[in-house]
XYZ file of C-alpha atoms in Angstrom:
690
model
C -61.436 -28.604 -14.116
C -64.738 -27.067 -15.169
C -64.750 -23.661 -13.441
C -68.508 -23.905 -12.951
C -67.912 -26.818 -10.587
C -67.107 -26.268 -6.945
C -63.438 -26.927 -6.237
C -62.560 -29.965 -4.106
C -59.779 -28.720 -1.822
C -57.909 -31.474 0.031
C -55.474 -31.289 2.952
C -51.899 -32.572 2.742
C -49.466 -32.763 5.615
C -46.826 -34.439 3.443
C -46.087 -35.595 -0.088
C -47.738 -38.965 0.438
C -50.991 -37.144 1.218
C -50.554 -34.917 -1.845
C -50.378 -38.014 -4.042
C -53.385 -39.566 -2.299
C -55.425 -36.382 -2.790
C -54.514 -35.846 -6.438
C -55.084 -39.451 -7.464
C -58.421 -39.412 -5.645
C -59.662 -36.430 -7.642
C -58.755 -33.242 -5.745
C -58.786 -30.020 -7.744
C -56.464 -28.306 -5.268
C -54.475 -29.125 -2.149
C -53.463 -26.929 0.750
C -50.182 -27.515 2.534
C -48.062 -25.929 5.244
C -44.389 -25.072 5.511
C -42.090 -26.002 8.369
C -42.974 -22.770 10.181
C -45.933 -20.347 10.382
C -48.489 -23.104 9.741
C -51.648 -23.540 11.814
C -50.897 -27.276 11.839
C -47.334 -27.263 13.153
C -47.547 -30.949 14.158
C -48.027 -32.103 10.573
C -44.932 -33.156 8.608
C -45.239 -30.031 6.440
C -42.911 -29.034 3.599
C -39.399 -27.669 3.354
C -38.269 -25.647 0.324
C -37.372 -28.627 -1.855
C -40.488 -30.557 -0.878
C -42.662 -27.545 -1.658
C -41.139 -27.258 -5.136
C -41.702 -30.966 -5.730
C -45.299 -30.685 -4.493
C -46.085 -27.781 -6.846
C -44.359 -29.485 -9.789
C -46.292 -32.704 -9.212
C -49.628 -30.927 -8.801
C -49.290 -28.486 -11.672
C -48.399 -31.244 -14.098
C -51.718 -32.829 -13.167
C -53.761 -29.628 -13.312
C -54.070 -29.333 -9.542
C -53.539 -26.093 -7.619
C -51.453 -25.689 -4.464
C -52.383 -23.279 -1.665
C -49.803 -22.610 1.050
C -51.122 -21.977 4.564
C -49.136 -19.261 6.312
C -51.965 -18.751 8.741
C -50.564 -17.952 12.173
C -49.857 -14.898 14.273
C -46.357 -13.557 13.735
C -44.151 -11.595 16.128
C -41.800 -8.800 15.056
C -38.640 -10.906 15.276
C -40.235 -13.505 12.961
C -41.551 -11.233 10.218
C -38.402 -11.305 8.086
C -38.439 -15.114 8.086
C -42.146 -15.156 7.247
C -41.552 -12.886 4.255
C -38.649 -15.057 3.083
C -41.025 -18.019 3.192
C -43.460 -16.076 1.002
C -40.708 -15.457 -1.550
C -39.706 -19.116 -1.460
C -43.338 -20.097 -2.064
C -43.622 -17.633 -4.951
C -40.465 -19.060 -6.536
C -42.018 -22.505 -6.181
C -45.038 -21.102 -8.091
C -47.773 -21.757 -5.543
C -51.254 -20.704 -6.610
C -52.395 -18.893 -3.460
C -51.302 -17.933 0.031
C -53.673 -18.566 2.955
C -52.928 -15.872 5.497
C -54.034 -14.697 8.951
C -51.691 -11.907 10.012
C -52.916 -8.650 8.476
C -49.515 -7.029 9.003
C -47.954 -9.555 6.670
C -50.521 -8.789 3.963
C -49.111 -5.367 3.088
C -45.566 -6.781 2.939
C -46.688 -9.593 0.639
C -48.447 -7.140 -1.677
C -45.267 -5.096 -2.001
C -43.014 -8.149 -2.415
C -45.120 -10.407 -4.668
C -47.918 -8.131 -5.943
C -49.631 -10.765 -8.100
C -49.704 -13.581 -5.548
C -53.380 -14.388 -4.790
C -54.279 -14.039 -1.112
C -56.877 -16.145 0.686
C -58.110 -14.987 4.094
C -57.679 -17.801 6.596
C -60.532 -19.018 8.748
C -58.198 -17.934 11.597
C -59.402 -14.388 10.871
C -62.741 -15.439 12.429
C -64.779 -14.002 9.552
C -68.427 -15.053 9.710
C -70.422 -12.013 8.600
C -71.206 -10.090 5.418
C -69.393 -6.941 6.565
C -66.349 -8.977 7.583
C -66.119 -10.579 4.147
C -66.658 -7.215 2.457
C -63.807 -5.715 4.478
C -61.371 -8.446 3.471
C -62.376 -8.231 -0.183
C -61.743 -4.493 -0.187
C -58.346 -5.158 1.414
C -57.362 -7.269 -1.590
C -58.202 -10.843 -0.637
C -59.438 -12.893 -3.582
C -60.970 -15.576 -1.369
C -62.280 -15.794 2.195
C -62.328 -19.049 4.148
C -65.492 -18.794 6.224
C -65.885 -19.833 9.840
C -67.116 -23.406 10.263
C -70.067 -22.377 12.427
C -72.178 -20.813 9.675
C -75.493 -22.152 8.404
C -76.420 -22.443 4.745
C -78.754 -19.477 5.171
C -75.970 -17.337 6.624
C -73.522 -18.400 3.908
C -76.066 -17.445 1.272
C -76.496 -14.016 2.870
C -72.738 -13.476 2.696
C -72.643 -14.691 -0.902
C -75.420 -12.274 -1.893
C -73.870 -9.357 -0.002
C -70.407 -9.747 -1.538
C -70.657 -11.704 -4.805
C -67.275 -10.453 -6.072
C -65.129 -12.486 -3.669
C -64.586 -16.250 -3.744
C -65.866 -18.123 -0.683
C -64.455 -21.340 0.734
C -66.525 -23.565 3.037
C -65.426 -26.484 5.213
C -67.431 -29.591 4.314
C -65.620 -32.408 6.123
C -63.231 -32.971 9.002
C -62.625 -31.922 12.579
C -64.743 -29.236 14.198
C -63.116 -27.162 16.915
C -65.521 -26.113 19.621
C -64.098 -22.588 19.438
C -64.405 -20.156 16.576
C -61.075 -20.349 14.750
C -58.693 -17.564 15.711
C -60.390 -16.945 19.064
C -59.101 -19.873 21.149
C -56.628 -19.172 23.946
C -57.339 -22.318 25.962
C -54.249 -24.278 24.964
C -51.985 -21.231 25.192
C -53.144 -20.221 28.658
C -53.002 -23.729 30.073
C -49.681 -24.809 28.599
C -48.160 -22.139 26.378
C -49.055 -23.986 23.162
C -50.896 -21.452 21.041
C -53.737 -22.522 18.755
C -53.169 -19.246 16.900
C -49.616 -20.375 16.132
C -50.375 -23.946 15.089
C -49.420 -25.661 18.335
C -52.769 -26.446 19.951
C -52.611 -29.205 22.577
C -56.363 -29.845 22.098
C -57.470 -29.622 25.738
C -61.028 -29.458 24.381
C -60.814 -33.164 23.460
C -60.132 -34.129 27.091
C -62.961 -34.932 29.514
C -64.721 -31.694 30.463
C -67.981 -31.797 32.374
C -70.878 -29.406 31.942
C -74.146 -30.713 33.289
C -74.546 -34.272 32.005
C -72.033 -33.840 29.198
C -68.639 -35.393 30.062
C -67.000 -34.174 26.845
C -68.561 -30.746 26.768
C -66.025 -29.200 24.380
C -65.619 -32.088 21.933
C -67.707 -32.025 18.771
C -68.182 -34.763 16.218
C -66.435 -34.274 12.908
C -68.098 -32.208 10.218
C -69.914 -34.455 7.747
C -71.496 -32.085 5.225
C -70.398 -33.495 1.879
C -74.002 -34.053 0.846
C -74.425 -30.260 0.623
C -71.831 -29.859 -2.127
C -74.304 -29.396 -4.955
C -76.306 -26.872 -2.964
C -73.123 -24.959 -2.161
C -72.128 -25.130 -5.819
C -75.485 -23.742 -6.943
C -75.067 -21.000 -4.339
C -71.819 -19.937 -6.003
C -69.343 -21.172 -3.417
C -65.909 -21.500 -5.006
C -64.337 -24.214 -2.889
C -65.339 -27.151 -0.686
C -62.615 -27.642 1.901
C -61.692 -30.866 3.679
C -59.953 -30.505 7.043
C -57.132 -32.871 7.955
C -53.505 -31.883 7.348
C -52.504 -33.919 10.403
C -54.328 -37.047 9.288
C -52.984 -40.029 7.338
C -53.002 -40.240 3.525
C -55.741 -42.890 3.565
C -58.066 -40.431 5.298
C -57.236 -37.785 2.688
C -57.965 -40.248 -0.126
C -61.269 -41.425 1.362
C -62.534 -37.906 2.066
C -61.470 -36.588 -1.341
C -63.121 -39.460 -3.203
C -66.323 -38.997 -1.214
C -66.322 -35.260 -1.998
C -65.871 -35.915 -5.711
C -68.737 -38.407 -5.725
C -70.991 -35.996 -3.832
C -70.304 -33.269 -6.377
C -70.227 -35.306 -9.580
C -72.884 -37.913 -8.822
C -75.067 -36.019 -6.397
C -74.604 -38.754 -3.775
C -71.885 -40.821 -2.087
C -71.830 -44.525 -2.876
C -72.181 -46.817 0.116
C -68.685 -48.412 -0.187
C -67.112 -44.954 -0.227
C -69.273 -43.766 2.655
C -68.361 -46.826 4.724
C -64.638 -46.279 4.160
C -65.020 -42.647 5.153
C -66.839 -43.539 8.364
C -64.301 -46.194 9.272
C -61.062 -44.368 8.495
C -61.786 -41.609 11.044
C -64.771 -40.402 13.014
C -65.839 -39.424 16.479
C -68.761 -41.845 16.697
C -70.286 -40.478 13.545
C -70.497 -37.073 11.905
C -72.586 -33.934 12.241
C -73.961 -31.359 9.818
C -75.546 -29.332 12.587
C -73.912 -26.042 11.704
C -74.866 -26.038 8.024
C -78.397 -27.153 8.862
C -78.615 -24.486 11.538
C -79.592 -27.112 14.120
C -77.128 -26.615 16.948
C -77.384 -28.703 20.075
C -76.411 -31.760 22.065
C -76.420 -34.126 19.076
C -73.310 -32.411 17.716
C -71.088 -33.627 20.561
C -68.894 -36.704 20.284
C -65.457 -38.027 21.053
C -63.073 -40.676 19.789
C -63.971 -44.093 21.226
C -62.302 -47.482 20.940
C -64.735 -48.619 18.265
C -63.727 -45.610 16.141
C -60.039 -46.403 16.493
C -60.197 -50.120 15.658
C -62.408 -49.553 12.608
C -59.388 -48.146 10.758
C -57.645 -51.523 10.676
C -54.858 -52.599 8.342
C -57.259 -54.242 5.900
C -59.304 -51.053 5.476
C -56.196 -48.942 4.987
C -54.892 -51.427 2.427
C -58.173 -51.227 0.477
C -58.067 -47.429 0.461
C -54.438 -47.391 -0.691
C -55.335 -49.739 -3.527
C -57.742 -47.077 -4.781
C -54.966 -44.584 -5.421
C -51.922 -46.759 -6.096
C -52.042 -45.999 -9.822
C -51.611 -42.690 -11.563
C -54.875 -40.933 -12.349
C -54.830 -39.958 -16.008
C -56.655 -36.690 -15.584
C -54.980 -34.542 -18.286
C -56.407 -34.993 -21.829
C -53.892 -34.515 -24.651
C -54.098 -34.425 -28.429
C -51.350 -36.118 -30.446
C -50.424 -35.241 -34.039
C -47.908 -37.730 -35.426
C -46.018 -37.857 -38.696
C -43.634 -40.533 -40.026
C -42.548 -39.759 -43.565
C -39.901 -41.912 -45.208
C -36.607 -40.062 -45.392
C -37.606 -37.436 -42.792
C -37.402 -37.372 -39.004
C -40.497 -38.468 -37.114
C -42.464 -35.713 -35.427
C -44.939 -35.786 -32.550
C -46.926 -32.760 -31.504
C -48.647 -32.860 -28.092
C -51.342 -30.361 -27.080
C -53.165 -30.171 -23.725
C -55.387 -27.278 -24.775
C -53.093 -24.665 -23.255
C -49.567 -25.844 -23.925
C -48.109 -27.281 -27.123
C -44.814 -29.084 -27.723
C -43.161 -30.565 -30.821
C -40.478 -33.264 -30.658
C -38.537 -35.084 -33.371
C -36.705 -38.377 -33.663
C -32.904 -38.318 -33.947
C -32.767 -40.079 -37.301
C -34.837 -40.167 -40.451
C -37.525 -42.793 -41.062
C -36.276 -45.707 -43.172
C -38.191 -47.842 -45.676
C -39.708 -51.053 -44.375
C -38.144 -54.302 -45.541
C -41.054 -56.424 -44.318
C -43.864 -54.830 -42.239
C -44.605 -51.098 -42.485
C -45.998 -48.963 -39.645
C -49.782 -48.732 -39.698
C -51.797 -45.904 -38.166
C -53.481 -48.318 -35.767
C -50.140 -49.600 -34.463
C -48.779 -46.064 -34.137
C -51.876 -44.980 -32.212
C -51.730 -48.036 -29.974
C -48.068 -47.481 -29.083
C -48.246 -43.724 -28.631
C -51.393 -43.952 -26.495
C -49.685 -46.100 -23.852
C -49.423 -43.266 -21.334
C -49.797 -45.448 -18.256
C -48.065 -44.200 -15.081
C -48.313 -40.620 -16.366
C -51.052 -38.041 -15.744
C -51.904 -37.892 -19.450
C -54.580 -39.585 -21.506
C -54.632 -39.403 -25.302
C -58.117 -38.307 -26.309
C -57.410 -37.302 -29.930
C -54.938 -38.787 -32.403
C -54.141 -37.880 -36.001
C -51.336 -39.273 -38.138
C -49.583 -38.808 -41.441
C -47.592 -41.989 -42.185
C -45.826 -43.081 -45.374
C -47.124 -46.481 -46.521
C -43.577 -47.891 -46.475
C -42.369 -46.329 -43.188
C -40.424 -48.584 -40.823
C -40.666 -47.534 -37.157
C -40.068 -49.730 -34.121
C -42.117 -49.737 -30.917
C -39.026 -48.577 -29.008
C -38.724 -45.512 -31.236
C -42.384 -44.646 -30.745
C -42.115 -45.054 -26.974
C -39.039 -42.814 -26.830
C -40.814 -40.129 -28.873
C -43.884 -40.274 -26.622
C -41.796 -40.018 -23.424
C -39.897 -37.040 -24.819
C -43.096 -35.213 -25.766
C -44.800 -35.806 -22.430
C -41.718 -34.791 -20.454
C -41.536 -31.488 -22.290
C -45.261 -30.956 -21.919
C -44.935 -31.592 -18.179
C -42.153 -29.017 -17.892
C -44.362 -26.421 -19.537
C -47.279 -27.269 -17.231
C -45.170 -26.858 -14.066
C -44.939 -23.066 -14.210
C -48.270 -21.297 -14.193
C -47.449 -17.823 -12.884
C -43.815 -16.603 -13.058
C -44.392 -14.136 -10.227
C -42.405 -10.942 -10.105
C -40.607 -10.878 -6.753
C -39.419 -7.536 -5.407
C -36.941 -6.910 -2.610
C -38.034 -4.566 0.166
C -36.432 -3.448 3.415
C -39.052 -4.340 5.980
C -37.403 -2.164 8.632
C -38.030 0.885 6.462
C -41.697 -0.052 6.232
C -42.096 1.164 9.811
C -41.696 4.710 11.080
C -40.071 5.674 14.369
C -43.138 7.573 15.556
C -44.303 6.545 18.987
C -47.666 7.092 20.630
C -47.640 6.872 24.421
C -50.916 6.480 26.231
C -51.417 5.284 29.802
C -55.184 5.534 29.864
C -57.275 3.287 32.060
C -60.311 1.658 30.459
C -62.926 -0.867 31.487
C -65.079 -3.362 29.631
C -68.380 -4.124 31.356
C -71.682 -5.791 30.569
C -74.268 -3.382 31.988
C -74.753 0.282 32.818
C -74.738 -0.481 36.543
C -71.323 1.042 37.216
C -69.374 1.415 40.461
C -68.386 4.916 41.581
C -64.697 3.991 41.299
C -65.032 3.896 37.504
C -65.881 7.588 37.266
C -62.204 8.417 36.690
C -61.753 5.815 33.914
C -60.857 7.325 30.567
C -63.350 5.047 28.810
C -65.883 2.408 29.817
C -66.924 0.120 26.990
C -70.343 -1.396 27.632
C -71.593 -4.478 25.820
C -73.868 -3.402 22.962
C -76.748 -5.416 24.410
C -76.243 -3.757 27.798
C -76.929 -0.313 26.349
C -80.627 -0.763 25.642
C -81.732 1.813 28.239
C -80.996 5.099 26.478
C -82.287 7.209 29.382
C -79.909 5.435 31.744
C -77.091 5.964 29.232
C -77.749 9.710 29.138
C -77.866 9.835 32.928
C -74.531 8.153 33.574
C -72.826 10.180 30.831
C -74.213 13.329 32.440
C -72.736 12.135 35.746
C -69.254 12.099 34.276
C -68.795 8.528 33.055
C -67.108 8.255 29.639
C -69.079 5.525 27.881
C -68.307 3.684 24.655
C -69.775 0.517 23.202
C -68.250 -2.940 22.780
C -69.412 -4.797 19.674
C -70.174 -8.502 20.137
C -67.196 -10.773 19.594
C -69.454 -12.915 17.387
C -72.463 -11.893 15.296
C -73.755 -15.098 13.745
C -76.792 -14.202 11.690
C -77.533 -10.963 13.553
C -75.069 -8.477 12.058
C -77.893 -6.322 10.677
C -79.453 -6.006 14.129
C -76.094 -5.127 15.665
C -75.510 -2.528 12.936
C -78.877 -0.892 13.633
C -78.226 -0.878 17.383
C -74.813 0.693 16.875
C -76.409 3.257 14.595
C -78.924 4.146 17.315
C -76.178 4.471 19.921
C -74.166 6.717 17.614
C -77.215 8.931 17.146
C -77.487 9.123 20.938
C -73.987 10.407 21.483
C -71.843 7.289 21.824
C -68.663 7.946 19.885
C -66.243 5.098 20.670
C -66.465 1.467 19.579
C -64.391 -1.473 20.809
C -64.216 -4.063 18.005
C -62.845 -7.612 18.238
C -63.152 -8.620 14.572
C -62.794 -7.054 11.152
C -66.548 -7.071 10.548
C -67.154 -4.931 13.645
C -64.327 -2.604 12.609
C -65.957 -2.186 9.190
C -69.334 -1.370 10.740
C -67.749 1.110 13.123
C -65.974 2.939 10.332
C -69.141 3.008 8.211
C -71.070 4.587 11.096
C -68.371 7.127 11.961
C -67.250 5.754 15.328
C -63.794 6.194 16.793
C -62.814 2.545 16.400
C -60.588 0.764 18.923
C -59.324 -2.775 18.306
C -59.889 -5.286 21.088
C -57.640 -8.226 21.925
C -59.765 -10.462 19.669
C -58.160 -8.761 16.646
C -54.957 -10.625 17.604
C -52.590 -7.741 16.820
C -49.159 -9.126 17.649
C -46.578 -7.110 15.708
C -45.602 -3.637 14.508
C -46.715 -4.312 10.938
C -50.263 -5.232 11.935
C -50.342 -2.172 14.160
C -49.277 -0.058 11.180
C -52.080 -1.656 9.129
C -54.520 -0.803 11.932
C -53.496 2.857 11.879
C -53.785 3.059 8.090
C -57.189 1.365 8.267
C -58.467 4.013 10.662
C -58.218 2.205 13.998
C -57.326 4.684 16.745
C -56.023 2.356 19.462
C -55.471 -1.366 19.940
C -55.309 -3.879 22.747
C -52.499 -6.215 21.734
C -52.805 -9.968 21.489
C -52.938 -11.659 24.874
C -50.370 -14.113 23.485
C -47.692 -11.420 23.136
C -45.335 -11.318 26.119
C -43.921 -8.103 27.585
C -40.673 -8.427 25.624
C -42.621 -8.526 22.362
C -44.849 -5.668 23.479
C -41.851 -3.531 24.368
C -40.349 -4.027 20.878
C -43.546 -3.162 18.999
C -43.409 0.256 17.337
C -46.423 1.962 18.828
C -47.705 4.151 15.991
C -51.100 4.304 17.754
C -51.867 3.911 21.456
C -51.733 0.270 22.520
C -52.932 -1.554 25.590
C -52.890 -4.829 27.452
C -55.397 -6.526 29.723
C -54.543 -5.399 33.249
C -57.296 -7.412 34.910
C -60.027 -9.829 34.002
C -61.271 -13.375 33.642
C -59.965 -13.797 30.131
C -62.305 -15.401 27.575
C -60.557 -18.610 26.496
C -63.121 -19.583 23.875
C -65.977 -18.234 21.812
C -68.357 -21.059 20.974
C -71.468 -20.949 18.856
C -72.672 -24.235 20.290
C -72.994 -24.056 24.064
C -71.121 -26.704 26.100
C -74.382 -28.502 26.815
C -76.073 -27.646 23.563
C -78.906 -25.165 23.357
C -80.140 -26.299 26.771
C -77.154 -24.511 28.305
C -78.239 -21.947 30.898
C -77.124 -18.344 30.695
C -74.430 -18.970 33.296
C -72.655 -22.015 34.613
C -69.298 -23.689 35.008
C -67.229 -26.094 32.968
C -65.196 -28.486 35.121
C -61.994 -30.198 34.003
C -60.199 -33.316 35.298
C -58.426 -31.278 37.987
C -61.750 -29.903 39.206
C -60.949 -26.416 37.966
C -64.117 -24.465 37.204
C -64.287 -22.312 34.087
C -67.221 -19.864 33.985
C -69.491 -20.152 30.937
C -71.680 -17.215 29.959
C -74.268 -17.408 27.188
C -74.611 -14.265 25.088
C -76.615 -13.279 22.013
C -76.002 -16.257 19.701
C -72.762 -17.497 21.249
C -71.091 -18.479 24.515
C -67.859 -17.386 26.134
C -65.785 -19.697 28.318
C -63.555 -17.850 30.773
C -60.379 -18.794 32.566
C -60.738 -20.335 36.007
C -58.621 -17.569 37.596
C -58.402 -13.856 36.821
C -55.508 -12.326 34.941
C -53.861 -9.592 37.001
C -50.965 -7.349 36.047
C -50.642 -4.889 38.964
C -48.457 -1.775 38.891
C -45.506 -3.409 40.643
C -45.341 -6.235 38.071
C -45.881 -4.022 35.062
C -42.609 -2.614 33.645
C -44.305 -0.977 30.634
C -46.572 1.182 32.770
C -46.810 4.680 31.346
C -46.389 3.455 27.779
C -49.506 1.386 27.248
C -53.139 1.474 28.281
C -54.562 -0.939 30.791
C -57.930 -2.554 30.152
C -59.971 -4.006 33.010
C -62.382 -6.722 31.884
C -65.402 -7.239 34.096
C -66.745 -10.189 32.184
C -68.069 -12.527 34.877
C -68.500 -10.148 37.820
C -72.248 -9.771 38.039
C -72.818 -6.871 40.411
C -71.650 -3.356 41.228
C -70.349 -4.606 44.584
C -68.201 -7.271 42.925
C -66.678 -4.723 40.556
C -66.167 -2.213 43.379
C -64.420 -4.764 45.606
C -62.208 -5.904 42.753
C -61.198 -2.327 41.894
C -60.391 -1.593 45.523
C -58.114 -4.626 45.771
C -56.330 -3.653 42.563
C -55.834 -0.046 43.690
C -54.532 -1.156 47.086
C -52.229 -3.726 45.442
C -53.906 -6.371 47.587
C -53.014 -9.911 46.687
C -55.689 -12.066 45.121
C -56.255 -15.555 46.475
C -55.696 -16.918 42.979
C -54.484 -15.113 39.888
C -52.382 -15.475 36.757
C -50.127 -13.165 34.771
C -51.421 -14.949 31.684
C -48.826 -15.081 28.948
C -47.369 -11.626 29.501
C -44.409 -12.998 31.457
C -44.010 -16.554 30.140
C -45.079 -16.142 26.513
C -46.011 -18.929 24.100
C -43.848 -21.579 22.495
C -41.851 -20.357 19.516
C -41.517 -21.723 16.008
C -38.425 -23.678 15.129
C -37.440 -21.874 11.928
C -35.288 -24.002 9.638
């Protein structure tokens, strides 16, 4: 592939999809293993299948990226690292990763294995990308919600790192890595590849009956613009979709890049094989609204009929001869035949078993030798150059030429299979952790405004939303009255990171010292400005190794993932103070597009089929959708009390009286009419590790 061209990166849930992608022109494929994949419902690859996939792809000049992009618990880390070693032995080209605790283990085990930051890390800002680059990631997979303008700003801010952009396929309503909807409703975690897709079910908000279901991303026509911008890879979503979809999307992407447009027959196949009543490019265009919503209707399903699928399969039934080779052939009477094959990087030389005899009737001509040796059908090779030295009386049969060609190409293929030869080191992951233990039973609150109830005066810290701290005189007053106030960075900063940075800078200059950060970009800003940085639950810290990373990175405390149950939390080695959410309407989604488009009011409710009402609050540039009942872990149900902090989230309560009444009920251990323990007691479904 020409490295100046944007890479076409295709999805593959199984080997049949790998073949479809490669024969349709993909430059790289991304696959998952049987565990730790964000698409656990796909077929995925076991050890032998992964080796076969890499062998097949490398012979054809195609790269293989393995997605190990889920949250990992302590008792799974050893298996996750074994999978990394298996992938390195298979010679994969890159590892797509989410769990930051695993990163340090990978770097010590397979130091040269390229790391790509998964979109599950929710990175959508210049500072976030800069942070990951400085941590050693070679590529960052950006959030799907970004506009071309915002992508360009990231590219300009951090030109050293490769960027990968989704250009086709399903759009989740939620920012990847920040969805807890499926986990909270049924224990199937989207952050662990088991999403039940409740967002695709009927959900009413205003006049929108499918208020969380977006059309599929259809942005292939921006490939040349992305290429000119310096984007490294154009990514197609769809590891759970059929091979025909993979083939159609890959072919369309190649046409868009190579021709500058998609031919109508290809476009029609792409529309018919899978859509949700059309496609949208609203995010890249920066035009977010009601037109982006859509759901799968009967007409979409029946369009992918057997005839269409047969036509698509016909387009990739034959081997794509995508590897140019140069042949040098010699047939000298009395000597063994020799064929040298060269693909520009690898070179092999093979000989016949016996010497060339003199012809009794018809001697071998150069034209006949070239014709026979160039018959490379059903292989990935195409002879583009041919030179020969042939005795005028040499007698060589077609069978002998064919055998020589097969031998040369087989040896060339073997050389092409291995691209890296990674050094794999053995480490004792238990010794990577110290036995130090930080105990902290502080009580903290997260609020939206500076209107605080008197009962919060004894809180160890009150984190106020950054946009609720605009009254500096009020801030000074409540701090003077004994309230310990910190600032909570926005959980999303699409296009306004500079403004947030300047606001944080102003708050720091006015005495605010503590910052609650829910993503790596906010952590980076906090460190740059000299805050005491505390990780919020949005950082998805779920194991001891990620907690160790957090300490080494300068994070002073962390609220653990809301998907970690109490057993997991108890086992985590607490090298810095950790906390859980003691109370709050937990945000189940962060969405850039509001459930009713941009016409969405600042507050409202999303209603599901069971008439449950989920509060929706519009913030600066994004919306949060909250659970229909509050999470409550009172003292009597909280066996880890005294070891971890408790955070109280006042996210939908809109008055001092509401917060005061809620605090009184919690302190009196009064029962709530409706509540949930979240996932702290029941946990999420586990991987089946083969």
